[in-house]
C-alpha positions as protocol buffer text, in pm:
chain_id: "A"
residue {
  index: 1
  type: MET
  ca { x: -3011 y: -234 z: 6555 }
}
residue {
  index: 2
  type: GLU
  ca { x: -3177 y: -21 z: 6820 }
}
residue {
  index: 3
  type: TYR
  ca { x: -3455 y: 223 z: 6724 }
}
residue {
  index: 4
  type: ILE
  ca { x: -3589 y: 515 z: 6924 }
}
residue {
  index: 5
  type: SER
  ca { x: -3942 y: 549 z: 7046 }
}
residue {
  index: 6
  type: ALA
  ca { x: -4129 y: 875 z: 7057 }
}
residue {
  index: 7
  type: SER
  ca { x: -4074 y: 894 z: 7433 }
}
residue {
  index: 8
  type: GLU
  ca { x: -3691 y: 888 z: 7414 }
}
residue {
  index: 9
  type: ALA
  ca { x: -3457 y: 1181 z: 7431 }
}
residue {
  index: 10
  type: VAL
  ca { x: -3476 y: 1287 z: 7061 }
}
residue {
  index: 11
  type: ASP
  ca { x: -3710 y: 1577 z: 7000 }
}
residue {
  index: 12
  type: LEU
  ca { x: -3860 y: 1449 z: 6674 }
}
residue {
  index: 13
  type: PRO
  ca { x: -4049 y: 1766 z: 6585 }
}
residue {
  index: 14
  type: ARG
  ca { x: -3726 y: 1960 z: 6626 }
}
residue {
  index: 15
  type: LEU
  ca { x: -3531 y: 1702 z: 6421 }
}
residue {
  index: 16
  type: PHE
  ca { x: -3791 y: 1734 z: 6144 }
}
residue {
  index: 17
  type: SER
  ca { x: -3771 y: 2118 z: 6151 }
}
residue {
  index: 18
  type: ASP
  ca { x: -3393 y: 2115 z: 6145 }
}
residue {
  index: 19
  type: LEU
  ca { x: -3388 y: 1859 z: 5861 }
}
residue {
  index: 20
  type: VAL
  ca { x: -3632 y: 2059 z: 5647 }
}
residue {
  index: 21
  type: ARG
  ca { x: -3467 y: 2393 z: 5713 }
}
residue {
  index: 22
  type: CYS
  ca { x: -3118 y: 2258 z: 5643 }
}
residue {
  index: 23
  type: GLU
  ca { x: -3238 y: 2102 z: 5315 }
}
residue {
  index: 24
  type: THR
  ca { x: -3402 y: 2427 z: 5210 }
}
residue {
  index: 25
  type: ARG
  ca { x: -3099 y: 2641 z: 5290 }
}
residue {
  index: 26
  type: LEU
  ca { x: -2856 y: 2399 z: 5119 }
}
residue {
  index: 27
  type: TYR
  ca { x: -3082 y: 2373 z: 4813 }
}
residue {
  index: 28
  type: ASN
  ca { x: -3117 y: 2754 z: 4791 }
}
residue {
  index: 29
  type: ALA
  ca { x: -2743 y: 2815 z: 4831 }
}
residue {
  index: 30
  type: LEU
  ca { x: -2668 y: 2563 z: 4559 }
}
residue {
  index: 31
  type: ASN
  ca { x: -2940 y: 2717 z: 4340 }
}
residue {
  index: 32
  type: ASP
  ca { x: -2780 y: 3065 z: 4379 }
}
residue {
  index: 33
  type: ARG
  ca { x: -2431 y: 2937 z: 4294 }
}
residue {
  index: 34
  type: LEU
  ca { x: -2551 y: 2737 z: 3991 }
}
residue {
  index: 35
  type: ARG
  ca { x: -2763 y: 3018 z: 3857 }
}
residue {
  index: 36
  type: GLU
  ca { x: -2478 y: 3270 z: 3897 }
}
residue {
  index: 37
  type: ARG
  ca { x: -2213 y: 3053 z: 3729 }
}
residue {
  index: 38
  type: HIS
  ca { x: -2414 y: 2846 z: 3478 }
}
residue {
  index: 39
  type: GLY
  ca { x: -2763 y: 2994 z: 3434 }
}
residue {
  index: 40
  type: ILE
  ca { x: -2927 y: 2680 z: 3568 }
}
residue {
  index: 41
  type: VAL
  ca { x: -3115 y: 2594 z: 3891 }
}
residue {
  index: 42
  type: THR
  ca { x: -3070 y: 2295 z: 4121 }
}
residue {
  index: 43
  type: SER
  ca { x: -3381 y: 2107 z: 4014 }
}
residue {
  index: 44
  type: GLN
  ca { x: -3276 y: 2133 z: 3646 }
}
residue {
  index: 45
  type: LEU
  ca { x: -2927 y: 2009 z: 3731 }
}
residue {
  index: 46
  type: GLU
  ca { x: -3069 y: 1718 z: 3928 }
}
residue {
  index: 47
  type: PHE
  ca { x: -3276 y: 1610 z: 3628 }
}
residue {
  index: 48
  type: LEU
  ca { x: -2981 y: 1643 z: 3394 }
}
residue {
  index: 49
  type: ARG
  ca { x: -2752 y: 1448 z: 3624 }
}
residue {
  index: 50
  type: PHE
  ca { x: -3012 y: 1173 z: 3655 }
}
residue {
  index: 51
  type: LEU
  ca { x: -3043 y: 1152 z: 3272 }
}
residue {
  index: 52
  type: ARG
  ca { x: -2664 y: 1141 z: 3235 }
}
residue {
  index: 53
  type: ASP
  ca { x: -2649 y: 850 z: 3482 }
}
residue {
  index: 54
  type: HIS
  ca { x: -2963 y: 672 z: 3346 }
}
residue {
  index: 55
  type: PRO
  ca { x: -2965 y: 695 z: 2968 }
}
residue {
  index: 56
  type: GLY
  ca { x: -3306 y: 612 z: 2816 }
}
residue {
  index: 57
  type: ALA
  ca { x: -3501 y: 705 z: 3132 }
}
residue {
  index: 58
  type: ARG
  ca { x: -3865 y: 804 z: 3105 }
}
residue {
  index: 59
  type: VAL
  ca { x: -4049 y: 1085 z: 3281 }
}
residue {
  index: 60
  type: ALA
  ca { x: -4200 y: 819 z: 3512 }
}
residue {
  index: 61
  type: ASP
  ca { x: -3847 y: 713 z: 3616 }
}
residue {
  index: 62
  type: LEU
  ca { x: -3761 y: 1067 z: 3720 }
}
residue {
  index: 63
  type: ALA
  ca { x: -4094 y: 1098 z: 3902 }
}
residue {
  index: 64
  type: SER
  ca { x: -4009 y: 786 z: 4099 }
}
residue {
  index: 65
  type: GLU
  ca { x: -3658 y: 900 z: 4174 }
}
residue {
  index: 66
  type: PHE
  ca { x: -3757 y: 1247 z: 4293 }
}
residue {
  index: 67
  type: ALA
  ca { x: -4085 y: 1146 z: 4459 }
}
residue {
  index: 68
  type: ALA
  ca { x: -4272 y: 1397 z: 4245 }
}
residue {
  index: 69
  type: GLY
  ca { x: -4580 y: 1389 z: 4023 }
}
residue {
  index: 70
  type: VAL
  ca { x: -4547 y: 1284 z: 3662 }
}
residue {
  index: 71
  type: GLY
  ca { x: -4706 y: 1610 z: 3547 }
}
residue {
  index: 72
  type: ALA
  ca { x: -4461 y: 1828 z: 3736 }
}
residue {
  index: 73
  type: ILE
  ca { x: -4166 y: 1629 z: 3605 }
}
residue {
  index: 74
  type: SER
  ca { x: -4298 y: 1642 z: 3251 }
}
residue {
  index: 75
  type: LYS
  ca { x: -4319 y: 2025 z: 3271 }
}
residue {
  index: 76
  type: GLY
  ca { x: -3965 y: 2036 z: 3402 }
}
residue {
  index: 77
  type: ILE
  ca { x: -3846 y: 1821 z: 3112 }
}
residue {
  index: 78
  type: ASP
  ca { x: -4039 y: 2047 z: 2872 }
}
residue {
  index: 79
  type: ARG
  ca { x: -3832 y: 2340 z: 2998 }
}
residue {
  index: 80
  type: LEU
  ca { x: -3506 y: 2147 z: 2955 }
}
residue {
  index: 81
  type: GLU
  ca { x: -3611 y: 2050 z: 2608 }
}
residue {
  index: 82
  type: GLN
  ca { x: -3681 y: 2415 z: 2524 }
}
residue {
  index: 83
  type: GLN
  ca { x: -3332 y: 2501 z: 2639 }
}
residue {
  index: 84
  type: GLY
  ca { x: -3189 y: 2236 z: 2405 }
}
residue {
  index: 85
  type: TRP
  ca { x: -3050 y: 2027 z: 2690 }
}
residue {
  index: 86
  type: VAL
  ca { x: -3281 y: 1724 z: 2662 }
}
residue {
  index: 87
  type: ALA
  ca { x: -3442 y: 1544 z: 2369 }
}
residue {
  index: 88
  type: ARG
  ca { x: -3742 y: 1314 z: 2381 }
}
residue {
  index: 89
  type: GLN
  ca { x: -3714 y: 1006 z: 2164 }
}
residue {
  index: 90
  type: PRO
  ca { x: -3979 y: 749 z: 2071 }
}
residue {
  index: 91
  type: ASN
  ca { x: -3997 y: 455 z: 2311 }
}
residue {
  index: 92
  type: PRO
  ca { x: -4000 y: 139 z: 2096 }
}
residue {
  index: 93
  type: ALA
  ca { x: -4143 y: -64 z: 2384 }
}
residue {
  index: 94
  type: ASP
  ca { x: -4430 y: 174 z: 2465 }
}
residue {
  index: 95
  type: ARG
  ca { x: -4570 y: 430 z: 2222 }
}
residue {
  index: 96
  type: ARG
  ca { x: -4733 y: 620 z: 2514 }
}
residue {
  index: 97
  type: SER
  ca { x: -4401 y: 724 z: 2660 }
}
residue {
  index: 98
  type: SER
  ca { x: -4075 y: 880 z: 2542 }
}
residue {
  index: 99
  type: LEU
  ca { x: -3720 y: 800 z: 2627 }
}
residue {
  index: 100
  type: LEU
  ca { x: -3520 y: 1097 z: 2744 }
}
residue {
  index: 101
  type: ALA
  ca { x: -3165 y: 1174 z: 2638 }
}
residue {
  index: 102
  type: LEU
  ca { x: -2921 y: 1452 z: 2709 }
}
residue {
  index: 103
  type: THR
  ca { x: -2822 y: 1651 z: 2405 }
}
residue {
  index: 104
  type: GLN
  ca { x: -2455 y: 1744 z: 2347 }
}
residue {
  index: 105
  type: ASP
  ca { x: -2528 y: 2084 z: 2500 }
}
residue {
  index: 106
  type: GLY
  ca { x: -2697 y: 1916 z: 2801 }
}
residue {
  index: 107
  type: MET
  ca { x: -2396 y: 1687 z: 2851 }
}
residue {
  index: 108
  type: ARG
  ca { x: -2155 y: 1986 z: 2831 }
}
residue {
  index: 109
  type: LEU
  ca { x: -2363 y: 2172 z: 3084 }
}
residue {
  index: 110
  type: VAL
  ca { x: -2363 y: 1884 z: 3329 }
}
residue {
  index: 111
  type: GLN
  ca { x: -1984 y: 1848 z: 3291 }
}
residue {
  index: 112
  type: ALA
  ca { x: -1940 y: 2223 z: 3342 }
}
residue {
  index: 113
  type: THR
  ca { x: -2150 y: 2223 z: 3657 }
}
residue {
  index: 114
  type: ASP
  ca { x: -1982 y: 1923 z: 3825 }
}
residue {
  index: 115
  type: ASP
  ca { x: -1701 y: 2126 z: 3984 }
}
residue {
  index: 116
  type: THR
  ca { x: -1938 y: 2401 z: 4097 }
}
residue {
  index: 117
  type: PHE
  ca { x: -2174 y: 2142 z: 4246 }
}
residue {
  index: 118
  type: THR
  ca { x: -1895 y: 1967 z: 4441 }
}
residue {
  index: 119
  type: GLU
  ca { x: -1727 y: 2289 z: 4544 }
}
residue {
  index: 120
  type: CYS
  ca { x: -2052 y: 2434 z: 4683 }
}
residue {
  index: 121
  type: LEU
  ca { x: -2140 y: 2121 z: 4878 }
}
residue {
  index: 122
  type: THR
  ca { x: -1786 y: 2098 z: 5014 }
}
residue {
  index: 123
  type: ASP
  ca { x: -1808 y: 2462 z: 5129 }
}
residue {
  index: 124
  type: LEU
  ca { x: -2148 y: 2415 z: 5291 }
}
residue {
  index: 125
  type: LEU
  ca { x: -2113 y: 2067 z: 5435 }
}
residue {
  index: 126
  type: GLY
  ca { x: -1749 y: 1974 z: 5453 }
}
residue {
  index: 127
  type: SER
  ca { x: -1637 y: 2308 z: 5592 }
}
residue {
  index: 128
  type: ASN
  ca { x: -1902 y: 2311 z: 5866 }
}
residue {
  index: 129
  type: LEU
  ca { x: -1906 y: 1952 z: 5992 }
}
residue {
  index: 130
  type: PRO
  ca { x: -1622 y: 1726 z: 6097 }
}
residue {
  index: 131
  type: SER
  ca { x: -1576 y: 1441 z: 5849 }
}
residue {
  index: 132
  type: SER
  ca { x: -1686 y: 1183 z: 6112 }
}
residue {
  index: 133
  type: SER
  ca { x: -2015 y: 1371 z: 6166 }
}
residue {
  index: 134
  type: LEU
  ca { x: -2068 y: 1414 z: 5790 }
}
residue {
  index: 135
  type: SER
  ca { x: -2011 y: 1039 z: 5745 }
}
residue {
  index: 136
  type: THR
  ca { x: -2266 y: 961 z: 6018 }
}
residue {
  index: 137
  type: VAL
  ca { x: -2523 y: 1196 z: 5867 }
}
residue {
  index: 138
  type: ALA
  ca { x: -2467 y: 1045 z: 5520 }
}
residue {
  index: 139
  type: GLN
  ca { x: -2518 y: 692 z: 5648 }
}
residue {
  index: 140
  type: ALA
  ca { x: -2824 y: 787 z: 5851 }
}
residue {
  index: 141
  type: PHE
  ca { x: -2994 y: 961 z: 5561 }
}
residue {
  index: 142
  type: SER
  ca { x: -2904 y: 685 z: 5318 }
}
residue {
  index: 143
  type: GLN
  ca { x: -3059 y: 432 z: 5551 }
}
residue {
  index: 144
  type: LEU
  ca { x: -3369 y: 642 z: 5613 }
}
residue {
  index: 145
  type: ARG
  ca { x: -3416 y: 705 z: 5243 }
}
residue {
  index: 146
  type: GLY
  ca { x: -3393 y: 335 z: 5169 }
}
residue {
  index: 147
  type: VAL
  ca { x: -3655 y: 251 z: 5432 }
}
residue {
  index: 148
  type: LEU
  ca { x: -3891 y: 518 z: 5308 }
}
residue {
  index: 149
  type: GLU
  ca { x: -3848 y: 419 z: 4941 }
}
residue {
  index: 150
  type: GLN
  ca { x: -3883 y: 50 z: 5015 }
}
residue {
  index: 151
  type: ALA
  ca { x: -4212 y: 113 z: 5189 }
}
residue {
  index: 152
  type: GLY
  ca { x: -4333 y: 356 z: 4924 }
}
residue {
  index: 153
  type: ILE
  ca { x: -4371 y: 630 z: 5184 }
}
residue {
  index: 154
  type: GLY
  ca { x: -4416 y: 984 z: 5051 }
}
residue {
  index: 155
  type: THR
  ca { x: -4476 y: 880 z: 4693 }
}
residue {
  index: 156
  type: PRO
  ca { x: -4718 y: 1115 z: 4514 }
}
residue {
  index: 157
  type: ALA
  ca { x: -5040 y: 962 z: 4383 }
}
residue {
  index: 158
  type: GLY
  ca { x: -5015 y: 1123 z: 4037 }
}
């Protein structure tokens, strides 16, 4: 595999700017659609989807997945718990942590949002990029994410 150096043709500051601005615009557009149709925001849905796919996860597991601080994740879970979408359960292996579970209402909400989530991403990504480009982007970001996660790059301290 061939890697680029800083002196090659790719304008890395521009790539970074494009990446961040695209992520922000996609996130905001998804946020707007989810709020309008389901009364939920993207970050909440991401937490709920993670809990659906990882039953018995802890706050620390979400913090690791989303590269965010434990305190911020815990506050987000508190809000989901207040809405009745998540329940904390005692962790038999560690009294200092809780296991998180979707409630029936939380599971129904995730199921209800699945079509909206896919439809919105299809509109924003699939309608604006040829499938071959989208596939290339998906592979590149998956590879980059793996490298960053493997090396522990960008992981918050707390």
